[in-house]
Coordinates of C-alpha atoms and ligand atoms in Angstrom, one line a residue:
M9 CA 0.0 0.0 -0.2
A10 CA 2.9 2.6 0.8
D11 CA 3.8 2.5 -2.8
L12 CA 0.4 3.2 -4.1
R13 CA 0.3 5.8 -1.6
S14 CA 3.7 7.6 -2.7
K15 CA 2.8 7.2 -6.4
Y16 CA -0.8 8.2 -6.6
V17 CA -1.2 10.6 -3.4
P18 CA 0.5 14.0 -3.3
R19 CA 3.1 14.4 -0.2
G20 CA 1.0 17.5 0.7
I21 CA -1.4 15.3 2.5
T22 CA 0.6 13.2 5.2
S23 CA -0.8 10.6 7.7
S24 CA 0.4 10.6 11.3
H25 CA 1.4 6.8 11.5
P26 CA 2.3 4.7 8.6
I27 CA -0.1 2.1 8.7
T28 CA -3.2 0.9 6.5
A29 CA -6.4 0.8 8.5
D30 CA -8.6 -2.1 7.9
G31 CA -11.7 -1.9 10.7
A32 CA -12.5 0.1 13.6
R33 CA -15.1 -0.9 16.5
G34 CA -15.6 1.4 19.9
S35 CA -12.2 2.5 20.7
E36 CA -10.0 -0.1 18.9
L37 CA -8.5 0.1 15.6
W38 CA -6.9 -3.1 13.3
D39 CA -4.5 -2.7 10.3
V40 CA -4.4 -4.9 7.5
T41 CA -1.9 -7.1 9.1
G42 CA -4.7 -7.7 11.7
K43 CA -2.7 -5.9 14.2
R44 CA -4.9 -4.3 16.9
Y45 CA -4.4 -0.8 18.5
V46 CA -6.1 1.3 21.1
D47 CA -7.7 4.6 19.7
F48 CA -6.6 8.0 21.2
A49 CA -6.9 9.7 18.1
G50 CA -10.6 9.0 17.1
G51 CA -9.9 10.1 13.3
I52 CA -9.2 13.6 14.7
G53 CA -11.7 14.1 17.6
V54 CA -14.5 12.9 15.4
M55 CA -15.1 9.5 17.2
N56 CA -16.6 10.8 20.6
V57 CA -19.4 8.0 20.6
G58 CA -16.9 5.4 19.4
H59 CA -16.5 3.8 16.0
A60 CA -19.5 2.1 14.5
H61 CA -21.8 2.7 17.5
P62 CA -24.8 0.3 16.7
R63 CA -27.1 3.2 17.1
V64 CA -25.6 5.3 14.5
M65 CA -25.0 2.4 12.3
Q66 CA -29.2 1.6 12.4
A67 CA -30.1 5.1 11.8
V68 CA -27.6 5.5 8.9
R69 CA -29.1 2.0 7.6
E70 CA -32.4 3.4 7.7
Q71 CA -31.8 6.8 6.2
L72 CA -30.0 4.6 3.4
E73 CA -33.1 3.0 2.4
K74 CA -35.0 6.2 2.0
A75 CA -32.6 8.9 0.2
T76 CA -28.9 9.3 0.1
H77 CA -29.5 13.0 -1.6
T78 CA -31.6 15.2 -2.5
S79 CA -29.5 18.5 -1.7
F80 CA -31.3 20.5 0.6
Q81 CA -31.3 23.4 -1.7
V82 CA -34.0 21.1 -3.8
L83 CA -35.8 19.8 -1.3
H84 CA -35.9 20.0 2.3
Y85 CA -36.1 16.6 4.5
E86 CA -36.9 15.3 8.1
S87 CA -33.2 14.2 9.2
Y88 CA -31.6 18.1 8.5
L89 CA -34.7 19.6 10.1
R90 CA -34.8 17.4 13.2
L91 CA -31.0 17.6 13.8
A92 CA -31.2 21.5 13.6
Q93 CA -33.9 21.4 16.2
R94 CA -31.6 19.2 18.6
L95 CA -28.6 21.1 17.9
C96 CA -30.6 24.5 18.6
E97 CA -32.0 22.8 21.8
V98 CA -28.6 21.9 23.1
T99 CA -26.7 25.2 22.1
P100 CA -26.2 27.3 25.1
I101 CA -27.6 30.4 24.1
D102 CA -30.8 32.0 25.4
G103 CA -33.6 32.7 23.0
P104 CA -34.3 31.8 19.4
K105 CA -31.7 30.1 17.5
K106 CA -31.3 28.7 14.1
A107 CA -29.0 26.0 12.6
I108 CA -27.5 25.4 9.0
F109 CA -25.4 22.5 7.7
F110 CA -22.3 21.8 5.6
S111 CA -19.9 19.4 5.3
T112 CA -16.2 20.3 6.7
G113 CA -15.2 22.3 9.9
A114 CA -13.5 24.8 7.4
E115 CA -16.8 25.4 5.5
A116 CA -18.8 26.1 8.9
I117 CA -16.2 28.8 9.2
E118 CA -16.2 30.3 6.2
N119 CA -20.0 30.5 6.7
A120 CA -20.0 31.8 10.3
V121 CA -18.0 34.7 8.7
K122 CA -20.1 35.4 6.0
I123 CA -23.4 35.4 8.4
A124 CA -21.4 37.7 10.7
R125 CA -20.5 40.1 7.8
A126 CA -24.1 40.2 6.6
A127 CA -25.6 40.8 10.3
T128 CA -23.0 43.6 11.2
G129 CA -22.3 45.1 7.6
R130 CA -18.7 45.0 9.1
Q131 CA -15.6 43.4 7.3
A132 CA -13.0 42.9 9.7
V133 CA -12.5 39.6 11.8
I134 CA -10.1 38.8 14.4
S135 CA -8.7 35.4 15.3
F136 CA -6.0 34.1 17.6
R137 CA -2.4 33.3 17.0
G138 CA -2.0 29.5 17.2
A139 CA -5.5 29.1 16.1
F140 CA -6.5 26.5 13.5
H141 CA -9.9 27.0 11.7
G142 CA -9.3 24.9 8.5
R143 CA -7.7 24.8 5.1
T144 CA -9.9 26.6 2.7
L145 CA -8.3 30.2 2.3
L146 CA -10.8 32.3 4.3
A147 CA -10.4 29.6 7.1
L148 CA -6.5 29.5 6.6
S149 CA -6.5 33.1 6.8
L150 CA -7.9 33.0 10.2
T151 CA -5.4 30.1 11.1
G152 CA -2.5 31.5 13.0
S153 CA -0.1 28.9 12.4
A154 CA 2.5 28.9 9.8
Q155 CA 4.0 25.3 9.3
P156 CA 2.8 23.2 7.7
Y157 CA -0.5 25.0 7.2
K158 CA -0.1 28.3 5.9
Q159 CA 3.3 27.5 3.7
N160 CA 3.3 29.5 0.2
F161 CA -0.6 29.3 -0.1
G162 CA -1.0 33.1 0.1
P163 CA -2.0 35.6 -0.2
Y164 CA -4.6 35.4 2.2
A165 CA -7.9 37.1 2.5
A166 CA -8.1 40.5 3.5
E167 CA -9.4 42.1 6.7
V168 CA -8.4 39.2 9.0
Y169 CA -6.3 40.3 12.2
Q170 CA -4.5 38.3 14.8
T171 CA -4.0 38.9 18.3
P172 CA -2.4 36.3 21.1
F173 CA -4.2 33.7 22.6
P174 CA -4.1 33.3 26.4
Y175 CA -1.2 30.8 26.5
S176 CA 0.2 31.4 29.9
Y177 CA 2.6 28.5 29.7
R178 CA 4.5 30.6 26.8
G179 CA 4.1 33.8 28.6
W180 CA 0.6 35.2 27.4
T181 CA -1.5 35.8 30.7
T182 CA -4.9 36.9 30.3
E183 CA -4.0 40.4 31.2
A184 CA -1.1 40.2 28.3
A185 CA -3.4 38.6 25.7
L186 CA -6.3 41.3 26.5
A187 CA -3.6 44.3 26.6
D188 CA -2.7 43.1 23.1
L189 CA -6.1 43.0 22.0
G190 CA -6.9 46.3 23.2
N191 CA -3.5 47.6 21.2
L192 CA -4.7 45.9 17.8
L193 CA -8.1 47.8 18.4
E194 CA -6.3 51.1 18.8
S195 CA -3.8 50.7 16.3
E196 CA -4.8 48.4 13.3
V197 CA -8.5 48.0 13.2
S198 CA -11.0 50.2 14.6
P199 CA -13.4 48.2 16.7
N200 CA -16.5 49.6 14.9
R201 CA -15.3 47.7 11.6
V202 CA -14.7 44.5 13.3
A203 CA -17.7 42.0 12.6
A204 CA -16.5 39.0 14.9
I205 CA -13.8 37.4 17.1
V206 CA -13.6 33.7 16.6
I207 CA -12.2 32.0 19.4
E208 CA -11.6 28.3 20.1
P209 CA -12.5 27.8 23.7
V210 CA -9.7 25.3 24.0
L211 CA -7.0 26.0 21.3
G212 CA -7.0 22.6 19.5
E213 CA -4.2 22.0 17.1
G214 CA -2.6 24.8 18.5
G215 CA -1.6 22.6 21.4
F216 CA -4.7 22.1 23.7
V217 CA -4.5 25.1 25.7
P218 CA -7.9 26.0 27.2
A219 CA -8.7 29.9 27.2
P220 CA -9.0 31.0 31.2
L221 CA -12.6 31.5 31.6
D222 CA -12.4 35.2 33.0
F223 CA -10.7 35.9 29.5
M224 CA -13.5 34.4 27.8
R225 CA -15.8 36.7 29.9
K226 CA -13.8 39.7 29.2
L227 CA -14.0 38.6 25.7
R228 CA -17.7 38.8 25.8
E229 CA -17.8 42.0 27.3
L230 CA -15.3 43.8 24.8
C231 CA -17.8 42.4 22.0
D232 CA -20.7 43.6 23.8
G233 CA -19.4 46.9 24.1
Y234 CA -18.4 47.3 20.5
G235 CA -21.1 45.6 18.9
I236 CA -18.9 42.6 17.7
L237 CA -20.3 39.2 17.2
L238 CA -18.2 36.6 19.2
I239 CA -17.9 33.0 17.1
A240 CA -16.8 30.0 19.3
D241 CA -15.3 27.5 17.0
E242 CA -16.3 24.2 18.9
I243 CA -15.2 22.0 16.2
Q244 CA -12.9 20.3 18.1
T245 CA -14.1 21.3 21.8
G246 CA -17.8 20.2 21.0
F247 CA -20.3 17.0 21.5
G248 CA -18.9 16.2 24.9
R249 CA -15.1 16.4 24.6
T250 CA -14.6 18.8 27.6
G251 CA -16.9 17.6 29.9
K252 CA -19.9 19.8 29.1
F253 CA -21.8 19.7 25.7
F254 CA -19.8 22.8 24.4
A255 CA -16.7 24.1 26.0
V256 CA -18.1 27.6 26.3
E257 CA -20.3 26.3 28.8
H258 CA -17.7 26.2 31.4
S259 CA -17.2 29.8 31.3
H260 CA -21.0 30.5 30.9
V261 CA -20.2 32.9 27.9
Q262 CA -23.0 32.8 25.6
P263 CA -21.5 33.3 21.8
D264 CA -23.4 34.8 19.1
L265 CA -22.6 32.1 16.7
M266 CA -20.9 28.7 17.1
T267 CA -19.4 26.6 14.3
V268 CA -19.8 22.5 15.1
A269 CA -18.3 19.4 13.0
K270 CA -16.0 16.5 13.8
S271 CA -17.8 14.4 16.3
M272 CA -21.4 15.4 15.4
A273 CA -22.0 13.0 12.8
A274 CA -19.6 10.1 14.3
G275 CA -17.3 10.3 11.0
F276 CA -20.0 11.2 8.3
P277 CA -19.2 14.5 6.8
L278 CA -21.2 17.2 8.5
S279 CA -20.7 20.5 9.9
G280 CA -22.8 23.3 11.1
V281 CA -23.3 27.0 12.3
V282 CA -25.9 27.4 14.9
G283 CA -26.3 30.9 16.6
R284 CA -28.7 33.7 17.4
A285 CA -31.9 33.9 15.2
D286 CA -31.7 37.2 14.2
V287 CA -28.1 37.1 13.4
M288 CA -28.5 33.6 11.3
D289 CA -31.2 35.4 9.5
A290 CA -29.1 38.4 8.2
P291 CA -28.1 36.8 4.9
D292 CA -30.7 37.0 2.1
P293 CA -32.1 34.1 0.8
G294 CA -29.9 32.0 -1.5
G295 CA -26.7 33.4 0.2
L296 CA -25.9 30.3 2.2
G297 CA -25.7 26.7 0.9
G298 CA -23.9 24.1 -0.9
T299 CA -24.8 21.1 -2.8
F300 CA -23.8 18.7 -0.2
G301 CA -24.2 20.4 3.0
G302 CA -26.4 18.8 5.6
N303 CA -26.3 15.4 3.6
P304 CA -29.5 13.3 4.9
V305 CA -27.4 10.3 6.0
A306 CA -24.8 12.2 8.1
C307 CA -28.0 14.1 9.6
A308 CA -29.5 10.6 10.4
A309 CA -25.9 10.0 12.1
G310 CA -26.0 13.2 13.8
I311 CA -29.5 12.6 15.6
A312 CA -28.1 9.2 16.7
V313 CA -25.1 11.0 18.1
M314 CA -27.5 13.4 20.2
D315 CA -29.5 10.4 21.4
I316 CA -26.1 8.5 22.5
M317 CA -24.5 11.7 24.1
R318 CA -27.7 12.1 26.1
D319 CA -28.4 8.4 27.0
E320 CA -24.7 7.5 27.8
K321 CA -23.9 10.8 29.5
L322 CA -20.9 11.2 27.5
P323 CA -20.0 14.8 28.9
E324 CA -19.9 13.6 32.2
R325 CA -18.1 10.5 31.1
A326 CA -15.5 12.9 29.5
A327 CA -14.8 14.6 32.7
R328 CA -14.2 11.5 34.4
I329 CA -11.7 10.6 31.7
G330 CA -10.1 13.8 31.7
S331 CA -9.3 13.3 35.6
V332 CA -7.9 9.9 34.8
V333 CA -5.7 10.9 32.2
E334 CA -4.7 14.2 33.9
E335 CA -3.6 12.1 37.3
R336 CA -1.6 9.7 35.3
M337 CA 0.1 12.5 33.1
Q338 CA 0.9 14.4 36.2
T339 CA 2.6 11.2 37.6
W340 CA 4.7 11.1 34.6
A341 CA 5.5 14.6 35.0
R342 CA 7.0 14.2 38.3
E343 CA 9.3 11.6 36.7
H344 CA 10.1 13.1 33.4
D345 CA 11.5 16.5 32.9
M346 CA 10.9 16.4 29.3
I347 CA 7.1 16.9 30.5
G348 CA 6.7 20.8 30.6
E349 CA 3.1 21.1 31.5
V350 CA 0.0 19.2 31.6
R351 CA -3.3 21.0 30.7
G352 CA -6.6 20.3 29.5
M353 CA -10.6 20.6 29.8
G354 CA -12.2 17.4 30.5
A355 CA -11.0 14.7 28.1
M356 CA -9.2 17.0 25.9
V357 CA -6.0 16.5 27.7
G358 CA -2.5 18.0 26.4
M359 CA 1.3 17.3 27.6
E360 CA 3.6 19.7 26.5
L361 CA 6.9 18.2 26.0
V362 CA 10.3 20.3 26.3
R363 CA 14.1 19.8 25.9
D364 CA 14.6 22.2 28.9
R365 CA 12.2 23.0 31.6
K366 CA 13.7 26.5 32.2
T367 CA 13.9 27.5 28.3
K368 CA 10.9 25.4 27.2
E369 CA 12.8 24.8 24.0
P370 CA 10.1 22.6 22.1
A371 CA 10.7 18.7 21.8
D372 CA 9.1 18.2 18.7
R373 CA 11.3 15.4 17.5
E374 CA 11.0 13.7 20.7
T375 CA 7.0 14.0 20.7
A376 CA 7.2 12.2 17.2
K377 CA 9.6 9.5 18.6
L378 CA 7.2 8.8 21.6
L379 CA 4.2 8.4 19.8
A380 CA 5.7 6.3 17.1
T381 CA 7.0 4.2 19.8
A382 CA 3.5 4.0 21.4
R383 CA 2.1 3.1 18.0
D384 CA 4.7 0.3 17.8
K385 CA 3.3 -0.7 21.1
G386 CA -0.3 -1.0 20.1
L387 CA -1.5 2.8 20.6
I388 CA -2.8 5.3 18.2
A389 CA -2.3 9.1 19.5
L390 CA -1.6 12.5 17.9
R391 CA 0.3 15.4 18.7
C392 CA -0.4 19.3 18.2
G393 CA 0.8 22.5 19.0
V394 CA 2.3 25.1 17.2
H395 CA 5.6 23.6 17.9
H396 CA 4.4 20.1 17.4
N397 CA 5.5 19.2 20.8
V398 CA 2.2 18.3 22.6
V399 CA 0.6 14.7 23.0
R400 CA -3.1 14.9 23.0
T401 CA -5.8 12.7 24.1
L402 CA -9.0 12.2 21.8
M403 CA -10.1 9.0 22.6
P404 CA -13.8 8.1 22.2
L405 CA -15.6 9.0 25.4
N406 CA -17.3 5.7 25.9
I407 CA -13.9 4.0 25.9
P408 CA -14.1 1.1 28.4
D409 CA -11.9 1.7 31.5
D410 CA -9.8 -1.3 30.6
Q411 CA -9.0 0.3 27.4
L412 CA -8.6 3.6 28.6
E413 CA -5.9 2.2 31.2
E414 CA -4.1 -0.1 28.4
G415 CA -3.8 3.0 26.2
L416 CA -2.4 5.0 29.3
D417 CA -0.1 2.3 30.2
I418 CA 1.5 2.2 26.8
L419 CA 1.9 6.0 26.5
G420 CA 3.7 5.7 30.0
A421 CA 5.7 2.7 28.9
S422 CA 6.8 4.5 25.7
L423 CA 7.9 7.9 27.9
N424 CA 10.3 5.1 29.7
S425 CA 11.8 3.5 26.3
Ligands
PLP505 C1 -10.9 24.0 15.9 C2 -11.1 23.7 14.3 N1 -11.9 24.4 13.5 C3 -11.7 24.2 12.1 C4 -11.3 22.9 11.8 C5 -11.4 22.4 10.3 O1 -12.3 21.5 10.4 P1 -12.1 20.5 8.6 O2 -10.9 19.9 9.0 O3 -13.4 19.7 9.0 O4 -12.4 21.4 7.6 C6 -10.7 21.8 12.6 C7 -10.1 20.8 12.2 O5 -9.1 20.2 12.9 C8 -10.4 22.8 14.2 O6 -9.7 21.5 14.9

């Protein structure tokens, strides 16, 4: 298979692990040689309900028998409408809400910005350094991480401004980050030209850094003061991952719009924008959409995910997984100087590796080696971080206790080898 890959697939798309997947069930994966792995990656945070959950499979089978595609822009259908209702019901914003569906996270981000611009009549958008919002050109313009994402792909969209994320381990306290944002609004873009500020409540690809809750609240106040819309990118943090259905719930901050994707439909390509009805209704009819957006099979899977989240109490389970993982990582940190910081929110836990605890020089190669060792021992896990030196956990939230322990044992053993 490796020869097919190198011959027919461009090197621009990399795979974290050089193995060929054959099957996946729950929190386990198998490669084509039959080797088994515990899955701490979940297809990059997509499998919060686990691979091939029977209720998802059943819902998908039923929808497949009815229709696989009509395009919502031609004929609307029940799975889209019911999922929109269910998503609005769990979105932590008071008052009437509306939701629209697309296929990828990047598309959700693009559309959230379009909606915000239409609603405010303003053009500028602010995002954070280290943020990741996707690979299409506006989403990439909002992304605050050069390598490998931005490379030579510019020029980027105009009217996008970046400000530091409150990443205290790397020197950006809440106060410092807010001061820099204040400077930006004074010296580069006047606040009455800003349509929206887009933030991941926990920086995902940027290193699993939770935004302090008071930072989120101050951001909300600032947005309210200037009539700026707050967009929470919950694409990686949503659907129970952080111990609440959505990560913004920890701060009680209500965004105006939220972007969702990844675990929403258990592996079927589905994303969405949900938010205040008055804001969502700003674009004129026909201004939003896409041929495949809100595919009926993906929406049927999404409704099953909603049921599973509720019935299996997965947000609560995420909080418990998080405390088990953090405790284990803190124990390792006492034994290994290479572990600079352990941090996270719920089951979204990151362990930042450094060559020296004082200089905090990122241990990027060591992180890659650790994950390769873990893979050889039977664990699939991913790294993240602007410096590629953070081990992150994205296991299914219904992972059985023994598999959670098995995965952690492998990671611990890999640190020692
Ligand atoms: C927070 C966040 N936003 C947006 C995206 C882009 O999603 P997609 O890869 O589905 O376009 C990602 C993907 O990792 C993400 O983590």
